[in-house]
Amino acid sequence: MNMPIDLRSDTVTKPTAAMREFIANCEVDDDVIDVDPTVGALQDLIAEMTGKEAAVFMPSGTMTNQIGLRVHCRPGDEFICESGCHIYSYEQGAFASLSGLIPSLVTGDNGVLEPEQLLGTIKADNEHFAITRLLCLENTHNRGGGRVQPYENVVQICKWAHDNGLKTHLDGARLFNAVAATGIPAKQWASHFDTVSICFSKGLGAPVGSALCGTKEQMYFARRHRKAFGGGMRQAGVIAAGALFGLQNNVERMSIDHENAQKLATMIQNTEGLKLPGPVDTNIVMMDVDEGIGSAAALAGELDSQGVRCLALGAQRIRFVTHLDVSAEQVDIACQIITDTVSQVLAGSRELSGTGAQY
Ligand SMILES: *Cc1c(COP(=O)(O)O)cnc(C)c1O
């Protein structure tokens, strides 16, 4: 069989020969004693690209988000976020276990928040209540299907937050996808937030790492918390080099992933039994599977056996993500395999067996 076409996530990309060579040749030093030169170069570049004074490199986006929360909040504080966001849904509730914070949830339309939804969410200054300290936004929104938060909404929401004494944190794991989709520079998106988290291991194709960006003072504390969270890494240039290479080479090409995602979206719209739950703005495509076909997990299992890998995210929902390791031709092949499989199941000539994993 051919290599599987892996559409499970944009984190599945593998470093190319050119990236590996860049990694092999990077200069390193002890980044806990001082600053590793390659880590330093990466931190300077991402700080510049987001228009912030400083940045701190960390092993994961979970850590940059959690340390972002820690920088802004104290134990017992509350932060406002969208109910499907990564910080709330996919980080084990670490805001509670590690920092003693509570979330205040607002549910968006496929993750997209409207400014009016935030009105009245800040607790009164009263000793009965937790102190509302921070507002978090996710752009693009992962669980929302890669949706871009409309720029005007972001401007208004962050202005409201700052006018009311809140800090703002952007989970910009896929901020560069929002940049590619809108043409609005990262710096402009980031200007509305006090801190910004960026992942290098998603669409940028690096094997490891994320950065938290903000003021020098915030990043001084972020670096302290990073050590306490277990994220002080010594010759970390070895991994920062992959991130630096991704940032220098893989930002511009991201619109290709979005074009490929549109092929999947069109296929879903044109296939009986499949439905798009929302618009496809970037590189993530959600697909709802008719119960008449079977469960999402069963269909994902069947597609896997035919060389198309995807994730079942709900009882009837499958997620596909395009990235730099899948070509337009491979996406065409995947579309064909998906429509053929679904139509054979509906015609009764193929049976879905077993249940795959659900995420
Ligand atoms: C991937 C992701 C993160 C960070 O995930 P890690 O696996 O910890 O690097 C954070 N936010 C969003 C929206 C993500 O998609």
Tab-separated table of C-alpha atoms and ligand atoms in Angstrom:
chain	number	residue	atom	x	y	z
A	1	MET	CA	0.000	0.000	0.000
A	2	ASN	CA	1.066	3.591	-0.583
A	3	MET	CA	2.039	5.740	2.382
A	4	PRO	CA	-1.074	6.758	4.289
A	5	ILE	CA	-2.365	10.267	3.649
A	6	ASP	CA	-2.254	11.583	7.174
A	7	LEU	CA	-4.909	14.230	7.779
A	8	ARG	CA	-5.194	13.665	11.545
A	9	SER	CA	-3.453	16.911	12.444
A	10	ASP	CA	-0.985	19.514	11.235
A	11	THR	CA	1.262	18.278	14.041
A	12	VAL	CA	2.125	15.081	12.122
A	13	THR	CA	4.612	16.802	9.802
A	14	LYS	CA	8.154	15.491	9.812
A	15	PRO	CA	11.267	17.634	9.505
A	16	THR	CA	12.496	17.834	5.919
A	17	ALA	CA	16.097	17.185	4.878
A	18	ALA	CA	16.696	20.949	4.701
A	19	MET	CA	15.275	21.479	8.189
A	20	ARG	CA	17.361	18.607	9.569
A	21	GLU	CA	20.493	20.089	8.020
A	22	PHE	CA	19.705	23.480	9.545
A	23	ILE	CA	19.181	21.773	12.912
A	24	ALA	CA	22.449	19.840	12.589
A	25	ASN	CA	24.412	23.020	11.950
A	26	CYS	CA	22.884	25.280	14.608
A	27	GLU	CA	24.974	26.711	17.424
A	28	VAL	CA	23.942	25.741	20.925
A	29	ASP	CA	24.745	26.616	24.516
A	30	ASP	CA	23.211	26.197	27.959
A	31	ASP	CA	19.847	27.974	27.884
A	32	VAL	CA	19.229	27.529	31.613
A	33	ILE	CA	22.476	29.175	32.701
A	34	ASP	CA	22.137	31.841	30.021
A	35	VAL	CA	20.521	31.930	26.573
A	36	ASP	CA	21.268	29.389	23.840
A	37	PRO	CA	22.127	31.435	20.702
A	38	THR	CA	19.634	29.622	18.453
A	39	VAL	CA	16.879	29.899	21.060
A	40	GLY	CA	17.790	33.575	21.353
A	41	ALA	CA	17.531	34.081	17.591
A	42	LEU	CA	14.136	32.350	17.527
A	43	GLN	CA	12.834	34.378	20.471
A	44	ASP	CA	13.996	37.629	18.837
A	45	LEU	CA	12.377	36.750	15.522
A	46	ILE	CA	9.000	35.715	16.934
A	47	ALA	CA	8.946	38.746	19.250
A	48	GLU	CA	9.582	40.954	16.233
A	49	MET	CA	6.933	39.207	14.118
A	50	THR	CA	4.321	39.618	16.854
A	51	GLY	CA	5.422	43.165	17.667
A	52	LYS	CA	6.230	42.303	21.283
A	53	GLU	CA	9.262	43.276	23.355
A	54	ALA	CA	10.298	39.724	24.168
A	55	ALA	CA	9.492	36.033	23.798
A	56	VAL	CA	10.223	32.817	25.689
A	57	PHE	CA	10.611	29.475	23.923
A	58	MET	CA	8.871	26.497	25.551
A	59	PRO	CA	8.357	22.809	24.780
A	60	SER	CA	4.636	23.053	24.003
A	61	GLY	CA	1.676	25.299	23.392
A	62	THR	CA	0.064	23.909	26.508
A	63	MET	CA	2.965	25.322	28.503
A	64	THR	CA	2.943	28.721	26.778
A	65	ASN	CA	-0.803	29.016	27.422
A	66	GLN	CA	-0.578	27.866	31.016
A	67	ILE	CA	2.327	30.172	31.750
A	68	GLY	CA	0.467	32.999	30.018
A	69	LEU	CA	-2.366	32.436	32.493
A	70	ARG	CA	0.124	32.250	35.361
A	71	VAL	CA	1.771	35.522	34.366
A	72	HIS	CA	-1.536	37.404	34.434
A	73	CYS	CA	-3.423	35.724	37.288
A	74	ARG	CA	-3.098	34.772	40.946
A	75	PRO	CA	-4.612	31.716	42.619
A	76	GLY	CA	-8.388	32.150	42.993
A	77	ASP	CA	-8.663	34.449	39.988
A	78	GLU	CA	-11.017	33.854	37.105
A	79	PHE	CA	-10.368	34.065	33.372
A	80	ILE	CA	-12.925	34.301	30.583
A	81	CYS	CA	-12.619	31.979	27.602
A	82	GLU	CA	-14.666	30.270	24.906
A	83	SER	CA	-16.040	26.913	26.069
A	84	GLY	CA	-14.503	24.880	23.232
A	85	CYS	CA	-11.088	26.478	23.436
A	86	HIS	CA	-7.871	24.511	23.803
A	87	ILE	CA	-7.012	26.031	27.179
A	88	TYR	CA	-10.302	24.794	28.607
A	89	SER	CA	-10.860	21.609	26.586
A	90	TYR	CA	-7.451	20.090	25.921
A	91	GLU	CA	-5.067	21.060	28.703
A	92	GLN	CA	-6.328	18.793	31.482
A	93	GLY	CA	-7.686	21.686	33.505
A	94	ALA	CA	-4.078	22.633	34.300
A	95	PHE	CA	-5.203	26.217	35.013
A	96	ALA	CA	-6.886	24.732	38.110
A	97	SER	CA	-4.325	22.129	39.134
A	98	LEU	CA	-1.208	24.225	38.497
A	99	SER	CA	-2.356	27.808	39.059
A	100	GLY	CA	-5.580	27.623	41.077
A	101	LEU	CA	-7.686	29.460	38.488
A	102	ILE	CA	-11.308	29.095	37.487
A	103	PRO	CA	-12.646	29.600	33.970
A	104	SER	CA	-15.728	31.584	33.047
A	105	LEU	CA	-17.085	30.089	29.848
A	106	VAL	CA	-18.794	31.759	26.911
A	107	THR	CA	-19.897	29.601	23.982
A	108	GLY	CA	-19.227	30.899	20.503
A	109	ASP	CA	-20.494	29.925	17.072
A	110	ASN	CA	-17.957	27.244	16.107
A	111	GLY	CA	-15.612	29.016	18.498
A	112	VAL	CA	-16.249	32.513	17.142
A	113	LEU	CA	-17.214	35.031	19.824
A	114	GLU	CA	-19.286	38.166	19.298
A	115	PRO	CA	-18.442	41.220	21.423
A	116	GLU	CA	-21.986	41.436	22.871
A	117	GLN	CA	-21.587	37.962	24.366
A	118	LEU	CA	-18.956	39.238	26.749
A	119	LEU	CA	-21.076	42.014	28.256
A	120	GLY	CA	-21.855	41.333	31.913
A	121	THR	CA	-19.294	38.544	32.281
A	122	ILE	CA	-16.947	40.462	34.580
A	123	LYS	CA	-17.723	39.771	38.222
A	124	ALA	CA	-18.473	42.744	40.452
A	125	ASP	CA	-15.820	43.897	42.916
A	126	ASN	CA	-17.406	42.117	45.841
A	127	GLU	CA	-15.827	39.755	48.326
A	128	HIS	CA	-18.229	36.971	47.349
A	129	PHE	CA	-16.715	36.691	43.902
A	130	ALA	CA	-13.532	35.568	42.272
A	131	ILE	CA	-11.616	38.391	40.624
A	132	THR	CA	-12.038	38.356	36.848
A	133	ARG	CA	-8.535	39.040	35.645
A	134	LEU	CA	-8.056	37.898	32.081
A	135	LEU	CA	-9.735	37.272	28.745
A	136	CYS	CA	-8.404	34.537	26.432
A	137	LEU	CA	-9.162	34.184	22.736
A	138	GLU	CA	-8.119	31.410	20.353
A	139	ASN	CA	-7.320	32.277	16.737
A	140	THR	CA	-7.721	30.258	14.654
A	141	HIS	CA	-10.095	28.178	16.735
A	142	ASN	CA	-9.112	24.520	16.700
A	143	ARG	CA	-12.272	22.784	17.926
A	144	GLY	CA	-14.345	25.342	16.038
A	145	GLY	CA	-12.920	23.918	12.799
A	146	GLY	CA	-10.083	26.368	12.186
A	147	ARG	CA	-12.355	29.398	12.228
A	148	VAL	CA	-10.809	32.842	12.093
A	149	GLN	CA	-12.131	35.250	14.720
A	150	PRO	CA	-13.349	38.220	12.651
A	151	TYR	CA	-10.777	40.996	13.058
A	152	GLU	CA	-13.338	43.619	14.071
A	153	ASN	CA	-14.619	41.295	16.804
A	154	VAL	CA	-11.100	40.884	18.154
A	155	VAL	CA	-10.567	44.649	18.189
A	156	GLN	CA	-13.830	45.268	20.022
A	157	ILE	CA	-13.506	42.376	22.469
A	158	CYS	CA	-9.957	43.307	23.480
A	159	LYS	CA	-10.847	46.983	23.789
A	160	TRP	CA	-13.752	46.049	26.036
A	161	ALA	CA	-11.450	43.844	28.105
A	162	HIS	CA	-8.775	46.515	28.524
A	163	ASP	CA	-11.339	49.267	29.196
A	164	ASN	CA	-12.592	47.068	32.032
A	165	GLY	CA	-9.195	46.390	33.535
A	166	LEU	CA	-8.696	42.876	32.151
A	167	LYS	CA	-5.542	41.520	30.569
A	168	THR	CA	-5.797	39.666	27.263
A	169	HIS	CA	-4.065	36.480	26.104
A	170	LEU	CA	-4.162	35.104	22.563
A	171	ASP	CA	-3.829	31.371	22.007
A	172	GLY	CA	-2.355	31.868	18.554
A	173	ALA	CA	-1.231	28.274	18.082
A	174	ARG	CA	-2.381	28.798	14.487
A	175	LEU	CA	-2.157	32.584	14.274
A	176	PHE	CA	-0.237	32.307	10.989
A	177	ASN	CA	-3.214	30.478	9.487
A	178	ALA	CA	-5.339	33.498	10.397
A	179	VAL	CA	-2.681	35.691	8.806
A	180	ALA	CA	-2.729	33.644	5.596
A	181	ALA	CA	-6.534	33.636	5.489
A	182	THR	CA	-7.004	37.385	6.042
A	183	GLY	CA	-3.786	39.088	4.929
A	184	ILE	CA	-3.754	40.854	8.309
A	185	PRO	CA	-0.180	40.690	9.669
A	186	ALA	CA	0.588	38.764	12.855
A	187	LYS	CA	1.771	41.994	14.443
A	188	GLN	CA	-1.597	43.625	13.892
A	189	TRP	CA	-3.557	40.698	15.344
A	190	ALA	CA	-1.138	40.528	18.283
A	191	SER	CA	-1.308	44.260	19.019
A	192	HIS	CA	-4.658	43.755	20.778
A	193	PHE	CA	-3.269	41.241	23.259
A	194	ASP	CA	-0.940	41.520	26.235
A	195	THR	CA	0.499	38.062	25.615
A	196	VAL	CA	0.471	35.803	22.567
A	197	SER	CA	1.234	32.085	22.287
A	198	ILE	CA	2.480	30.743	18.947
A	199	CYS	CA	3.028	27.044	18.065
A	200	PHE	CA	5.861	26.050	15.761
A	201	SER	CA	4.852	22.394	15.616
A	202	LYS	CA	1.568	22.955	13.722
A	203	GLY	CA	1.442	24.451	10.239
A	204	LEU	CA	5.022	25.720	10.454
A	205	GLY	CA	6.253	22.139	10.367
A	206	ALA	CA	8.755	22.179	13.240
A	207	PRO	CA	9.060	19.056	15.383
A	208	VAL	CA	8.770	20.786	18.772
A	209	GLY	CA	8.022	24.024	20.482
A	210	SER	CA	5.985	27.150	21.084
A	211	ALA	CA	6.723	30.682	22.183
A	212	LEU	CA	5.033	33.069	24.566
A	213	CYS	CA	5.412	36.721	23.576
A	214	GLY	CA	4.815	39.868	25.635
A	215	THR	CA	6.593	42.628	27.507
A	216	LYS	CA	10.119	42.165	28.866
A	217	GLU	CA	8.767	42.162	32.384
A	218	GLN	CA	6.073	39.565	31.618
A	219	MET	CA	8.668	37.380	29.877
A	220	TYR	CA	11.002	37.662	32.862
A	221	PHE	CA	8.263	36.066	34.968
A	222	ALA	CA	7.348	33.637	32.179
A	223	ARG	CA	10.937	32.379	32.148
A	224	ARG	CA	10.856	31.926	35.923
A	225	HIS	CA	7.578	29.972	35.711
A	226	ARG	CA	8.942	27.918	32.805
A	227	LYS	CA	11.677	26.636	35.098
A	228	ALA	CA	9.190	25.779	37.816
A	229	PHE	CA	6.898	24.015	35.302
A	230	GLY	CA	9.852	21.860	34.227
A	231	GLY	CA	10.462	23.625	30.938
A	232	GLY	CA	14.006	24.894	31.438
A	233	MET	CA	15.908	23.222	28.589
A	234	ARG	CA	19.644	23.346	28.156
A	235	GLN	CA	21.036	22.993	24.587
A	236	ALA	CA	17.539	23.763	23.335
A	237	GLY	CA	18.880	25.258	20.099
A	238	VAL	CA	18.594	21.750	18.686
A	239	ILE	CA	14.810	22.052	18.777
A	240	ALA	CA	14.586	25.831	18.442
A	241	ALA	CA	16.416	25.513	15.108
A	242	GLY	CA	13.501	23.534	13.643
A	243	ALA	CA	11.131	26.252	14.821
A	244	LEU	CA	13.360	28.987	13.395
A	245	PHE	CA	13.552	27.176	10.072
A	246	GLY	CA	9.754	26.808	10.006
A	247	LEU	CA	9.253	30.476	10.765
A	248	GLN	CA	11.679	31.517	8.035
A	249	ASN	CA	10.441	29.127	5.362
A	250	ASN	CA	6.912	27.888	5.964
A	251	VAL	CA	4.757	30.937	6.691
A	252	GLU	CA	4.212	32.023	3.099
A	253	ARG	CA	3.119	28.617	1.840
A	254	MET	CA	0.297	28.213	4.361
A	255	SER	CA	-2.369	29.369	1.904
A	256	ILE	CA	-1.710	26.129	-0.013
A	257	ASP	CA	-3.026	24.208	3.006
A	258	HIS	CA	-6.133	26.378	2.937
A	259	GLU	CA	-6.696	25.649	-0.768
A	260	ASN	CA	-6.364	21.945	-0.050
A	261	ALA	CA	-8.858	22.226	2.812
A	262	GLN	CA	-11.357	23.754	0.364
A	263	LYS	CA	-11.099	20.608	-1.795
A	264	LEU	CA	-12.167	18.529	1.202
A	265	ALA	CA	-14.956	20.998	1.995
A	266	THR	CA	-16.293	20.810	-1.554
A	267	MET	CA	-16.147	17.015	-1.503
A	268	ILE	CA	-18.114	16.934	1.768
A	269	GLN	CA	-20.772	19.303	0.409
A	270	ASN	CA	-21.165	17.137	-2.675
A	271	THR	CA	-21.301	13.760	-0.941
A	272	GLU	CA	-24.565	12.272	0.285
A	273	GLY	CA	-24.465	11.482	3.996
A	274	LEU	CA	-21.749	14.010	4.801
A	275	LYS	CA	-22.159	17.555	6.044
A	276	LEU	CA	-20.024	20.551	6.954
A	277	PRO	CA	-20.964	21.782	10.443
A	278	GLY	CA	-19.574	25.249	9.715
A	279	PRO	CA	-17.531	27.317	7.289
A	280	VAL	CA	-14.002	26.225	6.423
A	281	ASP	CA	-11.781	29.297	6.874
A	282	THR	CA	-8.316	27.729	7.067
A	283	ASN	CA	-6.693	24.269	7.207
A	284	ILE	CA	-9.110	22.403	9.497
A	285	VAL	CA	-12.164	20.666	8.065
A	286	MET	CA	-14.870	19.238	10.275
A	287	MET	CA	-17.210	16.662	8.740
A	288	ASP	CA	-20.466	15.403	10.203
A	289	VAL	CA	-21.351	11.823	9.299
A	290	ASP	CA	-25.001	10.727	8.925
A	291	GLU	CA	-25.993	8.125	11.464
A	292	GLY	CA	-27.160	5.987	8.532
A	293	ILE	CA	-23.505	5.536	7.587
A	294	GLY	CA	-22.311	4.640	11.067
A	295	SER	CA	-20.303	6.320	13.781
A	296	ALA	CA	-17.497	8.756	13.095
A	297	ALA	CA	-15.080	6.370	14.813
A	298	ALA	CA	-16.165	3.451	12.613
A	299	LEU	CA	-15.833	5.504	9.420
A	300	ALA	CA	-12.436	6.844	10.545
A	301	GLY	CA	-11.320	3.269	11.182
A	302	GLU	CA	-12.430	2.207	7.701
A	303	LEU	CA	-10.746	5.188	6.027
A	304	ASP	CA	-7.577	4.395	7.931
A	305	SER	CA	-7.550	0.886	6.505
A	306	GLN	CA	-7.741	2.490	3.063
A	307	GLY	CA	-4.852	4.856	3.661
A	308	VAL	CA	-6.634	8.033	4.755
A	309	ARG	CA	-6.026	8.970	8.359
A	310	CYS	CA	-8.320	11.319	10.265
A	311	LEU	CA	-9.620	11.781	13.807
A	312	ALA	CA	-13.114	11.076	15.149
A	313	LEU	CA	-13.773	14.059	17.427
A	314	GLY	CA	-17.325	13.281	18.379
A	315	ALA	CA	-19.937	10.556	17.921
A	316	GLN	CA	-20.645	11.743	14.358
A	317	ARG	CA	-17.833	14.223	13.772
A	318	ILE	CA	-14.551	13.680	11.957
A	319	ARG	CA	-11.712	16.166	11.621
A	320	PHE	CA	-9.281	16.514	8.729
A	321	VAL	CA	-6.317	18.890	8.837
A	322	THR	CA	-4.206	19.849	5.828
A	323	HIS	CA	-0.507	20.631	6.227
A	324	LEU	CA	2.810	20.814	4.456
A	325	ASP	CA	3.264	17.047	4.269
A	326	VAL	CA	0.143	16.505	2.125
A	327	SER	CA	0.089	17.622	-1.491
A	328	ALA	CA	-2.904	18.743	-3.546
A	329	GLU	CA	-2.725	15.399	-5.406
A	330	GLN	CA	-2.852	13.447	-2.152
A	331	VAL	CA	-5.856	15.475	-1.023
A	332	ASP	CA	-7.578	14.646	-4.341
A	333	ILE	CA	-6.880	10.964	-3.727
A	334	ALA	CA	-8.186	11.245	-0.161
A	335	CYS	CA	-11.394	12.919	-1.404
A	336	GLN	CA	-11.951	10.081	-3.857
A	337	ILE	CA	-11.389	7.423	-1.202
A	338	ILE	CA	-13.798	9.158	1.199
A	339	THR	CA	-16.636	9.571	-1.338
A	340	ASP	CA	-16.170	6.024	-2.657
A	341	THR	CA	-16.226	4.568	0.841
A	342	VAL	CA	-19.292	6.516	1.932
A	343	SER	CA	-21.264	5.724	-1.206
A	344	GLN	CA	-20.387	2.030	-0.932
A	345	VAL	CA	-21.558	1.987	2.676
A	346	LEU	CA	-24.816	3.731	1.740
A	347	ALA	CA	-25.327	1.288	-1.150
A	348	GLY	CA	-24.781	-1.639	1.193
A	349	SER	CA	-21.726	-2.965	-0.636
A	350	ARG	CA	-19.332	-2.116	2.185
A	351	GLU	CA	-19.806	-2.578	5.881
A	352	LEU	CA	-18.194	-0.553	8.620
A	353	SER	CA	-16.883	-2.815	11.296
A	354	GLY	CA	-15.477	-2.144	14.689
A	355	THR	CA	-15.061	1.187	16.357
A	356	GLY	CA	-11.962	3.299	16.130
A	357	ALA	CA	-10.782	5.652	18.800
A	358	GLN	CA	-12.599	8.898	19.549
A	359	TYR	CA	-10.703	12.030	20.583
B	1	LIG	C1	-2.012	22.467	19.532
B	1	LIG	C2	-2.627	23.577	20.239
B	1	LIG	C3	-2.084	24.075	21.430
B	1	LIG	C4	-0.861	23.499	22.092
B	1	LIG	O1	-0.744	22.143	22.056
B	1	LIG	P1	0.588	21.378	22.475
B	1	LIG	O2	0.315	20.010	21.987
B	1	LIG	O3	0.703	21.483	23.934
B	1	LIG	O4	1.738	22.037	21.786
B	1	LIG	C5	-2.684	25.156	22.008
B	1	LIG	N1	-3.756	25.742	21.457
B	1	LIG	C6	-4.295	25.309	20.316
B	1	LIG	C7	-5.464	26.025	19.730
B	1	LIG	C8	-3.772	24.205	19.670
B	1	LIG	O5	-4.318	23.774	18.540
